[in-house]
Short mmCIF file of C-alpha atoms and ligand atoms in Angstrom, two decimals:
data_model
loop_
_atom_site.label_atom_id
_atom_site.label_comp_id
_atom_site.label_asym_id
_atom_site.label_seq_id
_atom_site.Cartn_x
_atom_site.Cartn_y
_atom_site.Cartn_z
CA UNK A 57 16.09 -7.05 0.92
CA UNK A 58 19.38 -9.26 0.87
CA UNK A 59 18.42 -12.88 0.08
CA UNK A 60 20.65 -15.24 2.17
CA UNK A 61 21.19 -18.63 -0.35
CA UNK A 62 22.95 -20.34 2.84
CA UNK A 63 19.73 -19.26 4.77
CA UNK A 64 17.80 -20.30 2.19
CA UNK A 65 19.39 -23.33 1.31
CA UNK A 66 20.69 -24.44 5.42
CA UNK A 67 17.15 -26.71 5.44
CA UNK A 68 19.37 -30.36 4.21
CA UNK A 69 16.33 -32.02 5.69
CA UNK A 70 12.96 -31.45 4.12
CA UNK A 71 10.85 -31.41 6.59
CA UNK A 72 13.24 -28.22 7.99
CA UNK A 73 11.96 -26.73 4.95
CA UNK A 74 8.27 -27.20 5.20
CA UNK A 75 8.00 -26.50 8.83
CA UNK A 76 9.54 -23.33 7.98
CA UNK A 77 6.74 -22.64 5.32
CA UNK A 78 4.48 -23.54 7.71
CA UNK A 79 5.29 -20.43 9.89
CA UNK A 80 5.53 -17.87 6.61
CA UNK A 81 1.91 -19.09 6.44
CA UNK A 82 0.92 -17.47 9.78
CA UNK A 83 3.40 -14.36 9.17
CA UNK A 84 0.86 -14.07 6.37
CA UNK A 85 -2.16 -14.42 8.54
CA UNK A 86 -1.41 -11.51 10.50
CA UNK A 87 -1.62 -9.09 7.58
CA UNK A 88 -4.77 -7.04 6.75
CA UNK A 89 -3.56 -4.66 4.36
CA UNK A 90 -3.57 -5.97 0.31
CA UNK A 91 -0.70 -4.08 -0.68
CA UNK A 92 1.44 -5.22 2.84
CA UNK A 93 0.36 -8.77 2.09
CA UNK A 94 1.75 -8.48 -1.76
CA UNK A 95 5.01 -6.98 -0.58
CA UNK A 96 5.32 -9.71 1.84
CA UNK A 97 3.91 -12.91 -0.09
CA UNK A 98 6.88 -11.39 -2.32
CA UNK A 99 9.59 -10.92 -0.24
CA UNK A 100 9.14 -13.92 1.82
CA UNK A 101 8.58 -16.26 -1.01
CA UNK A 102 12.15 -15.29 -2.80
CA UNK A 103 14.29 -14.91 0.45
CA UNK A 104 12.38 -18.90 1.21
CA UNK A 105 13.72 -19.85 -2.45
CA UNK A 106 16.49 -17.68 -3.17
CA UNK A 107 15.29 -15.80 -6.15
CA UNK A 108 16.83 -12.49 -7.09
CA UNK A 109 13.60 -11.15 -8.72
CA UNK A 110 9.87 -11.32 -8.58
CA UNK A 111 6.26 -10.15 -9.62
CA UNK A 112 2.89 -10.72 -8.71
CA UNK A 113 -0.28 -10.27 -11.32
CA UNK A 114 -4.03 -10.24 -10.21
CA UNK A 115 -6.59 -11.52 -12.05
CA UNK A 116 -9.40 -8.84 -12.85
CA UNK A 117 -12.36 -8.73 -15.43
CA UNK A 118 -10.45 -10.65 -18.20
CA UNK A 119 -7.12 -8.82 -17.71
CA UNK A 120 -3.75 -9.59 -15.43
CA UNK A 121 -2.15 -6.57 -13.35
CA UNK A 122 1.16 -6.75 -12.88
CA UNK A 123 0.71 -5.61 -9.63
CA UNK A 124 3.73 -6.07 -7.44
CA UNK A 125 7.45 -6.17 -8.43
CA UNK A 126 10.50 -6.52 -6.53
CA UNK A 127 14.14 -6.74 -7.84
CA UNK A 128 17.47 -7.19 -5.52
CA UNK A 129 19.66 -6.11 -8.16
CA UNK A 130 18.22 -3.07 -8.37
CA UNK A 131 19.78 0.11 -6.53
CA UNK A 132 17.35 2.46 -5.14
CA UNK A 133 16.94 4.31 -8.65
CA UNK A 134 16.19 1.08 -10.53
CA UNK A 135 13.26 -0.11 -7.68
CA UNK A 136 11.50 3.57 -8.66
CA UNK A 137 11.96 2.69 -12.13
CA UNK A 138 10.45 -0.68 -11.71
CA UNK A 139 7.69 0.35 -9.63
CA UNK A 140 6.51 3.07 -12.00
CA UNK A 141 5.52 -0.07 -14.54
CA UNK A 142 3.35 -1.87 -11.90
CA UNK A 143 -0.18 -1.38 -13.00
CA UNK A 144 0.35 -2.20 -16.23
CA UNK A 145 -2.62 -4.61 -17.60
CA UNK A 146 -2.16 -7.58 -20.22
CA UNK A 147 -5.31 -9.22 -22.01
CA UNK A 148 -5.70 -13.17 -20.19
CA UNK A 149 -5.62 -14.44 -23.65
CA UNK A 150 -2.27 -13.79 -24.93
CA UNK A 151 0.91 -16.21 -25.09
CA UNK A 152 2.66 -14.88 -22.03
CA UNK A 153 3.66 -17.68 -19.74
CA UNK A 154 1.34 -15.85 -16.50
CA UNK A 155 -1.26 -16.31 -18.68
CA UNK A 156 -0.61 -19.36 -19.30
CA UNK A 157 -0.51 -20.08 -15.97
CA UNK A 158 -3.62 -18.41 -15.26
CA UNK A 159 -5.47 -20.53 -18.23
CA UNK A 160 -3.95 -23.55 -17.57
CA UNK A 161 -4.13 -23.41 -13.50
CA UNK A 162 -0.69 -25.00 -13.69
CA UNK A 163 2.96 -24.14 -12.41
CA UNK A 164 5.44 -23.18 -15.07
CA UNK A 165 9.20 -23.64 -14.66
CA UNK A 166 11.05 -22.39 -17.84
CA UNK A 167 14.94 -22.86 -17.01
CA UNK A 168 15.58 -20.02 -19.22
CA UNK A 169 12.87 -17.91 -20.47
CA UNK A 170 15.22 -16.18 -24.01
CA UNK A 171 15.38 -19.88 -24.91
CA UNK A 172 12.12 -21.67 -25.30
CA UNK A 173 11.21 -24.12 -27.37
CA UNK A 174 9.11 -23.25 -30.53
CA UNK A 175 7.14 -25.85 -29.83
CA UNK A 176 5.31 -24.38 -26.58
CA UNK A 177 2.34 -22.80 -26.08
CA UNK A 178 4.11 -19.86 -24.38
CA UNK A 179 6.62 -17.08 -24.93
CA UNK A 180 8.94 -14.81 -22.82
CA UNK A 181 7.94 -11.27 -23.01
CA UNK A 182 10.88 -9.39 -22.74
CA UNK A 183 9.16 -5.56 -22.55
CA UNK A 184 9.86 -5.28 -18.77
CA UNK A 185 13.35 -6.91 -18.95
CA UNK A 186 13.94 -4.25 -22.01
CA UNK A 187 13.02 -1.28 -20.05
CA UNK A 188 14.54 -1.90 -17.24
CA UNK A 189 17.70 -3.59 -18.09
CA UNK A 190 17.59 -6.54 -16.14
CA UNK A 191 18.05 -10.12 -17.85
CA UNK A 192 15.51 -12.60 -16.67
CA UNK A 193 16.62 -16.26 -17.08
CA UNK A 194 15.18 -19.14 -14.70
CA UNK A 195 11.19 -18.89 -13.90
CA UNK A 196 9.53 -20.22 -11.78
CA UNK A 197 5.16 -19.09 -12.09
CA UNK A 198 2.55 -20.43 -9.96
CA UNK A 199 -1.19 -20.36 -10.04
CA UNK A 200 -2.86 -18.32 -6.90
CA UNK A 201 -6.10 -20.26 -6.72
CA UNK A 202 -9.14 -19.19 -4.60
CA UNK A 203 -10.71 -21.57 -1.94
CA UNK A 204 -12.97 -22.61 -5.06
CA UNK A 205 -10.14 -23.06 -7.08
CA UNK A 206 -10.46 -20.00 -9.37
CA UNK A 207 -7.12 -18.63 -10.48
CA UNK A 208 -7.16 -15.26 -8.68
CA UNK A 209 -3.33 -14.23 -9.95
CA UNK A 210 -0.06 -15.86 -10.21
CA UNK A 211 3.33 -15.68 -8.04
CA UNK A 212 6.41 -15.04 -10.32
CA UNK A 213 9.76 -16.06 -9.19
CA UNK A 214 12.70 -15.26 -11.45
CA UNK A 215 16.86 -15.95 -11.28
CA UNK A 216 17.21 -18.05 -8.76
CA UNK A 217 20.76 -18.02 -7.55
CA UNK A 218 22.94 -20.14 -5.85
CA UNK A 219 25.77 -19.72 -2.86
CA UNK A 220 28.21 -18.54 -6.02
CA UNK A 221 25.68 -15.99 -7.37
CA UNK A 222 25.27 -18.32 -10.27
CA UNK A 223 21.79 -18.30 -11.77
CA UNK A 224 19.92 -22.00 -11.69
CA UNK A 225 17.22 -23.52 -12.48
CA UNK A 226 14.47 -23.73 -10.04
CA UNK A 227 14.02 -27.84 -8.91
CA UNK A 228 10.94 -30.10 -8.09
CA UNK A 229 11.64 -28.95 -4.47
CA UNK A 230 11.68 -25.15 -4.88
CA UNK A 231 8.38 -26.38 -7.14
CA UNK A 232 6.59 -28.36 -4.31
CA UNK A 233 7.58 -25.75 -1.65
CA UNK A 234 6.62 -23.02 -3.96
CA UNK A 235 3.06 -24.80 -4.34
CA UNK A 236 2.31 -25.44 -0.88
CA UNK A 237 3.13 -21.52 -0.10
CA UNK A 238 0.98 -20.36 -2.63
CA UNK A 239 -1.98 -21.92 -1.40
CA UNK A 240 -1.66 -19.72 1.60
CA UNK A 241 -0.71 -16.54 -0.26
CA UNK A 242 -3.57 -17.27 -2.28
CA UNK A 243 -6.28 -16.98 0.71
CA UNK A 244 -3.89 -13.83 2.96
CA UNK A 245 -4.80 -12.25 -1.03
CA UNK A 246 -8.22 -13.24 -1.10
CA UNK A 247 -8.89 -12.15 2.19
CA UNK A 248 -7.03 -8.73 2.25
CA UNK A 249 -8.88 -8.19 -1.30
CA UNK A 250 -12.30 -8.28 0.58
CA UNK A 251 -11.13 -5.72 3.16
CA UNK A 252 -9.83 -3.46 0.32
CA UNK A 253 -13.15 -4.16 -1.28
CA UNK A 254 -14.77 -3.14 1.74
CA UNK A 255 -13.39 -0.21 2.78
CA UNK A 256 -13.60 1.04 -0.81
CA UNK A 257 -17.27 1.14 -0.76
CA UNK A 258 -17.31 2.71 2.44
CA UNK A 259 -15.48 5.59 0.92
CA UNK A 260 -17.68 5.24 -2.13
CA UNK A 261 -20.55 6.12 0.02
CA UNK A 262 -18.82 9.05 1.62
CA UNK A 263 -17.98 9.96 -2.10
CA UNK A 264 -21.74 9.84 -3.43
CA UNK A 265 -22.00 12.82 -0.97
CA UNK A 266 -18.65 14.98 -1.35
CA UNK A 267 -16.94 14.29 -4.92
CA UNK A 268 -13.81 15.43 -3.74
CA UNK A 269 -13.44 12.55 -1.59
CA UNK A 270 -12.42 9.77 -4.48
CA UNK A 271 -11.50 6.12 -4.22
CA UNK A 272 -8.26 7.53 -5.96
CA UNK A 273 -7.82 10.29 -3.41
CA UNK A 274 -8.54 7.68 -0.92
CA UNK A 275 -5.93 4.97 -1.62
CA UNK A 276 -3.48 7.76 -2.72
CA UNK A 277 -3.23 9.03 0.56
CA UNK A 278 -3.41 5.75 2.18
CA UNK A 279 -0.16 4.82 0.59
CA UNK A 280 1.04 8.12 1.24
CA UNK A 281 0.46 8.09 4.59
CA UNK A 282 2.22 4.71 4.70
CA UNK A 283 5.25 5.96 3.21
CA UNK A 284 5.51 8.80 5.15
CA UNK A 285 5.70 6.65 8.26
CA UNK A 286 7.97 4.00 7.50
CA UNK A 287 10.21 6.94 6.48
CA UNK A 288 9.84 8.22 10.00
CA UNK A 289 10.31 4.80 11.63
CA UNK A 290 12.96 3.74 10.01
CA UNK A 291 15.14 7.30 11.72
CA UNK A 292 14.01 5.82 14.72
CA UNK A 293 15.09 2.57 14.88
CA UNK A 294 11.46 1.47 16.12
CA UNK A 295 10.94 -2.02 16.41
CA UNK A 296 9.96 -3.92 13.00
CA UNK A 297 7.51 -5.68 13.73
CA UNK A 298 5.30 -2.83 15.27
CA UNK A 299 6.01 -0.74 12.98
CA UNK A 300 5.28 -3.27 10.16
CA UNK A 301 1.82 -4.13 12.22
CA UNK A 302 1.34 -0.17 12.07
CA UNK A 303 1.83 0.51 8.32
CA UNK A 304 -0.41 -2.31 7.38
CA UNK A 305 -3.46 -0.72 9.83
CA UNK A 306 -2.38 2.65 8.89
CA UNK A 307 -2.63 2.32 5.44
CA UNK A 308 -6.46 1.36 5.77
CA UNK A 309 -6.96 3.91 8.36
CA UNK A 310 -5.71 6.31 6.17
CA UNK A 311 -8.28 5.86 3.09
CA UNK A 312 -10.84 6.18 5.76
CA UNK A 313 -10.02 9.42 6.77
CA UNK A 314 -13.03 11.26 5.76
CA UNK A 315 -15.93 8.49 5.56
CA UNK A 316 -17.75 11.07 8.13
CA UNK A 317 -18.54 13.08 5.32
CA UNK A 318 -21.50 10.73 4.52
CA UNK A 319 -22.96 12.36 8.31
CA UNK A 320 -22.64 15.96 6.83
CA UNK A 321 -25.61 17.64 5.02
CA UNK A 322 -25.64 18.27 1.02
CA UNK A 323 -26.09 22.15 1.49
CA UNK A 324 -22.68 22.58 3.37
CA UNK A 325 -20.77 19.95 1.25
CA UNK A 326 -21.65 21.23 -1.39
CA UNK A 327 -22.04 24.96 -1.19
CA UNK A 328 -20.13 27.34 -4.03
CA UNK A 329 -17.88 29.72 -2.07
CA UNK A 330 -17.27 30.10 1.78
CA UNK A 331 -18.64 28.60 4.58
CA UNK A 332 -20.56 30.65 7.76
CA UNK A 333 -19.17 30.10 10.74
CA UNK A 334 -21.97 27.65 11.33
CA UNK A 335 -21.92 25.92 8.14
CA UNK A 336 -18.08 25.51 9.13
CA UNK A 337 -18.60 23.72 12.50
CA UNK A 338 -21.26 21.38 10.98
CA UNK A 339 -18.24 20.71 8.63
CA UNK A 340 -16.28 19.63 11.33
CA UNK A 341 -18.40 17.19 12.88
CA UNK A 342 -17.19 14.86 9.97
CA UNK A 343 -14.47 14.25 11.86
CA UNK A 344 -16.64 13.02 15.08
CA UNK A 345 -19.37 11.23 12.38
CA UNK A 346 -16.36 8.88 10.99
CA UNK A 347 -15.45 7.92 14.77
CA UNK A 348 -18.74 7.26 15.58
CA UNK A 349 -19.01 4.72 11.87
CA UNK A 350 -16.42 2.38 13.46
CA UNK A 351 -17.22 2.51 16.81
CA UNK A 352 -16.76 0.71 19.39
CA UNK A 353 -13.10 -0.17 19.27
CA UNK A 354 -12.84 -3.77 19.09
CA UNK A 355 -9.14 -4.42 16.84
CA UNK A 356 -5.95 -2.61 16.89
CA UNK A 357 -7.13 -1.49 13.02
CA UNK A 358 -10.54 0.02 14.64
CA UNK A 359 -7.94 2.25 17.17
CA UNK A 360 -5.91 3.47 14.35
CA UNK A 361 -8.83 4.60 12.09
CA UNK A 362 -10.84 6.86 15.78
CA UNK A 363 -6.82 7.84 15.71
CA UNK A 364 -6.83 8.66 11.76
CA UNK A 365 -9.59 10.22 12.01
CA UNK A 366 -9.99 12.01 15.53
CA UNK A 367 -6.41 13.70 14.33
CA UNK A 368 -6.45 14.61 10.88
CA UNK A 369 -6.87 17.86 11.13
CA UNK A 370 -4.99 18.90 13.83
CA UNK A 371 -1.98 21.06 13.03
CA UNK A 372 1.07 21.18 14.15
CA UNK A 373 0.90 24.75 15.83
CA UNK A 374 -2.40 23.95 17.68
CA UNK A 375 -4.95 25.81 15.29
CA UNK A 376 -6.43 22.57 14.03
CA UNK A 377 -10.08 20.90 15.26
CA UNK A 378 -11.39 19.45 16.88
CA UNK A 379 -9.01 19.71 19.78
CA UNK A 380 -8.78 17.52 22.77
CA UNK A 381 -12.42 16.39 22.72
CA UNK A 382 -13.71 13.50 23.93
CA UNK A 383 -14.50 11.25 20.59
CA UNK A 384 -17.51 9.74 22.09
CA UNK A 385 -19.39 13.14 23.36
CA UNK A 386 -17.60 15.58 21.28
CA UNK A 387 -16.72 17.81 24.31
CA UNK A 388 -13.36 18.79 25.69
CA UNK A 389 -11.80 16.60 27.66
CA UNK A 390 -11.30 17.41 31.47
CA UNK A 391 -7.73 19.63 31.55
CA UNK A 392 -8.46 20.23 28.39
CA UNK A 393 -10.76 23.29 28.65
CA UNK A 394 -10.56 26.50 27.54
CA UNK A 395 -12.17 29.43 30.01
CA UNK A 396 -15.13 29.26 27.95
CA UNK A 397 -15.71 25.67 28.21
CA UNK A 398 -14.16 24.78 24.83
CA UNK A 399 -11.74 22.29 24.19
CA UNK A 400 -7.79 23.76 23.95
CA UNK A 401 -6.02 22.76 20.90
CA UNK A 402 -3.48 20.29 20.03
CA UNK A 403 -0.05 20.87 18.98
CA UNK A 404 3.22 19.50 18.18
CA UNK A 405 3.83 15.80 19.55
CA UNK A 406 0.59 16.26 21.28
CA UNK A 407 -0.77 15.02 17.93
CA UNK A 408 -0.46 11.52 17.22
CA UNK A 409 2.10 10.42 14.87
CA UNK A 410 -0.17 8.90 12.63
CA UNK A 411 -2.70 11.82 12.40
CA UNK A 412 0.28 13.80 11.59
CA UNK A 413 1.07 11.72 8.80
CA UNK A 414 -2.28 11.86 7.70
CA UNK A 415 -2.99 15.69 7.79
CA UNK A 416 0.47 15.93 5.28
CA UNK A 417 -0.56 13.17 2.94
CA UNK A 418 -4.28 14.66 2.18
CA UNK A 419 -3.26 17.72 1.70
CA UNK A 420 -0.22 16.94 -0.73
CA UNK A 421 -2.67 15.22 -2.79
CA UNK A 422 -5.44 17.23 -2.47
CA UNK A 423 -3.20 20.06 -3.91
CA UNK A 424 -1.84 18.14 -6.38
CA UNK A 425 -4.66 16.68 -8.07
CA UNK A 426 -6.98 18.38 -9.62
CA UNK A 427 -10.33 19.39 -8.06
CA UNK A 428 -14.21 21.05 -9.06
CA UNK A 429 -12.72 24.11 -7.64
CA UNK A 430 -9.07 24.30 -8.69
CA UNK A 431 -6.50 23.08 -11.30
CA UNK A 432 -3.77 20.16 -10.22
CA UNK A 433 -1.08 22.58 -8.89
CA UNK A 434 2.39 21.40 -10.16
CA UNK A 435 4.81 20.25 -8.33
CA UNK A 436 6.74 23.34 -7.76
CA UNK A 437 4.10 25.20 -6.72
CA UNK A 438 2.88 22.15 -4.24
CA UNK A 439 6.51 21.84 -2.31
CA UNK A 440 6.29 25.78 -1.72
CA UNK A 441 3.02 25.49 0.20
CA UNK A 442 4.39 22.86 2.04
CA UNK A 443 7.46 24.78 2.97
CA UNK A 444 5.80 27.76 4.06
CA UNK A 445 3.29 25.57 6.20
CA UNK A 446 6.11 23.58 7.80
CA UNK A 447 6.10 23.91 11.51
CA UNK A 448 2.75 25.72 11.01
CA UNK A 449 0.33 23.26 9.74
CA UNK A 450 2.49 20.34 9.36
CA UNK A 451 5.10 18.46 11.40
CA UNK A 452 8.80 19.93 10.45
CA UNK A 453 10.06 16.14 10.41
CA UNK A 454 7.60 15.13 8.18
CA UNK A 455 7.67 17.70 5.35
CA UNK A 456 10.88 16.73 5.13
CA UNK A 457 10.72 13.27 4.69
CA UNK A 458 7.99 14.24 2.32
CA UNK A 459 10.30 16.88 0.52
CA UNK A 460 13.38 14.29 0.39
CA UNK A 461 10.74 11.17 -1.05
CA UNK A 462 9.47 13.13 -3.47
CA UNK A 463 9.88 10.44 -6.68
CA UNK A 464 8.78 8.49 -4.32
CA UNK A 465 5.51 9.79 -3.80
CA UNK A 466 5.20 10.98 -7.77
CA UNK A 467 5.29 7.17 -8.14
CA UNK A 468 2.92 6.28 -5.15
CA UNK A 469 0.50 8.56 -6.77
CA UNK A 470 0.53 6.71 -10.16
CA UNK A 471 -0.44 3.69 -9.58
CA UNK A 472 -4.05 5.20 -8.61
CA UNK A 473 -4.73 7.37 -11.13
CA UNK A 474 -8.12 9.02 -11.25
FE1 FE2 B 25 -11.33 15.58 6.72
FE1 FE2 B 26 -9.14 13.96 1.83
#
């Protein structure tokens, strides 16, 4: 993202400025997804003030996650690099100035965080400026509190930088903006927490039944899956704001993909060795079960899960299940029919876009984690299968993308490790 200091900067009247806020707020409002709403509390708080830099650490059980980070100065190489340390946990109770912040409840601006006075209770730590290069100098760190006025994480800002590409201070206004913005991200992160929360016990559930299924697994591909697509968007010049609507229902819809397995019955889930024919189609209702959990469609994030779901196994050359059914009865739609009565296949385009995307990011992890029945395959080994299977079980496009993101997804898959 290209922060714009003249954009930044053009509101000489306060009240410009505030009013402005005011609309970030409802940008915020529209999120659902906690990862979308860190990346845009993020972005959208540094483009407002002009900072080069930023980070975000939650609050959990004692410790702060560092759990966004975003750097302009970076090139493509250094963003990978920097998002391979989110994740990393600090104790509350050390010197650092977020926790400071968080024990405190107060906002922090240090003009220059490699000279602080001795005399304060907090210190730079330089770790994350040391392995990745960069040289932080103005802060700017602000308390997210809950509605009950908990400290739930802070909002980092760092190098602010003027119209010269000098690095400044931050001022009272960039501090009383900064405050009033926070509020809001505060509650967009509260609230899109309690989704997360929620659809991870769903899955949870479904996971008491098949073990295979994991939280992990679960927000692995849902991140995945969300890659995958914005990779395909952006070749199509779609418009943003769908496709940003899209990701942030897609990554949800994504984790979900098999909750139906908490329909299936223990002795198929979890029989040693292959399935009879019968044992196979009782198998595949899963797919019809998990429609039938978050029905009826009432929100454009209920369509995309029946749309997750309904298509995630298709394949690309038509050999997937269920086919063109009707989701509600299970039976093939009219046109649909085979001679026998059975529902034809779907193949190609004929598969949404998004159950494509989903079909490539389970199995990529499924292969490359490791499993009661199998070893983690390496990498190697993983990108072969998904060669061979390319036009066959999975979209060309998308293997692809996949094949050309790689690092990408390596990096995806570490922040939820098993
Ligand atoms: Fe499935
Ligand atoms: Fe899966």
């Amino acid at each position: 993202m290209e922060w714009d200091e003249s954009a930044a900067r053009q509101f000489d009247i306060n009240n410009d400025r505030f009013d402005a806020l005011r609309t970030l707020g409802s940008t915020l409002n529209e999120v659902s997804d906690l990862d979308m709403t860190m990346e845009t509390v993020l972005s959208e708080a540094r483009r407002f003030i002009g900072a080069e830099a930023g980070s975000i650490y939650v609050r959990r059980d004692g410790r702060l996650i560092l759990s966004y980070a975003q750097n302009d100065s970076f090139d493509e190489k250094g963003q990978k690099k920097l998002a391979s340390y989110v994740n990393q946990e600090l104790p509350v109770n050390t010197n650092s100035m977020a926790s400071f912040v968080v024990r405190e409840g107060v906002t922090l601006n240090v003009p220059d965080a490699y000279n602080i006075e001795v005399d304060r209770p907090y210190r730079f730590k330089s770790d994350l400026d040391k392995k990745t290069g960069y040289t932080t100098r103005s802060t700017l760190s602000l308390p997210l509190k809950d509605i009950r006025s908990n400290v739930i994480g802070v909002l980092q800002l760092i190098n602010r930088r003027d119209s010269s590409g000098e690095i400044q201070p931050f001022d009272r206004t960039d501090e009383e903006l900064m405050l009033i913005f926070s509020t809001t991200a505060a509650l967009a992160l509260e609230r899109t927490d309690l989704i997360r929360q929620m659809l991870l016990r769903s899955i949870k559930m479904a996971e008491l039944r098949d073990h295979r299924e994991t939280v992990y697994h679960a927000q692995r591909v849902g991140a995945l899956a969300a890659m995958l697509y914005g990779e395909w968007a952006a070749r199509r010049n779609l418009d943003p704001v769908e496709v940003k609507r899209n990701t942030d229902n897609l990554r949800m819809a994504a984790m979900l993909h098999d909750v139906g397995k908490v329909g299936v019955s223990d002795s198929v889930l979890n029989k040693p060795g292959r399935l009879t024919q019968q044992e196979r189609e009782e198998m595949q209702r899963h797919v019809q079960i998990g429609i039938q959990v978050f029905a009826p469609i009432k929100t454009a994030l209920d369509e995309m899960i029946a749309d997750v779901i309904l298509n995630h196994h298709e394949r690309w050359d038509g050999r997937g299940y269920p086919g063109w059914i009707d989701p509600a009865t299970g039976l093939a739609l009219s046109g649909h029919r085979t001679d026998d009565g059975k529902p034809k296949g779907k193949k190609g385009e004929e598969i949404s876009i998004f159950g494509r995307v989903a079909a490539l990011a389970d199995v990529f992890d499924a292969l490359s984690s490791t499993r009661v029945y199998k070893d983690a395959f390496d990498e190697d080994l993983v990108c072969q299968i998904l060669m061979q299977e390319s036009g066959h079980h999975f979209d060309p496009e998308l293997v692809d993308i996949l094949l050309k993101n790689l690092d990408n997804a390596r990096t995806l898959r570490e922040r939820f490790p098993e």
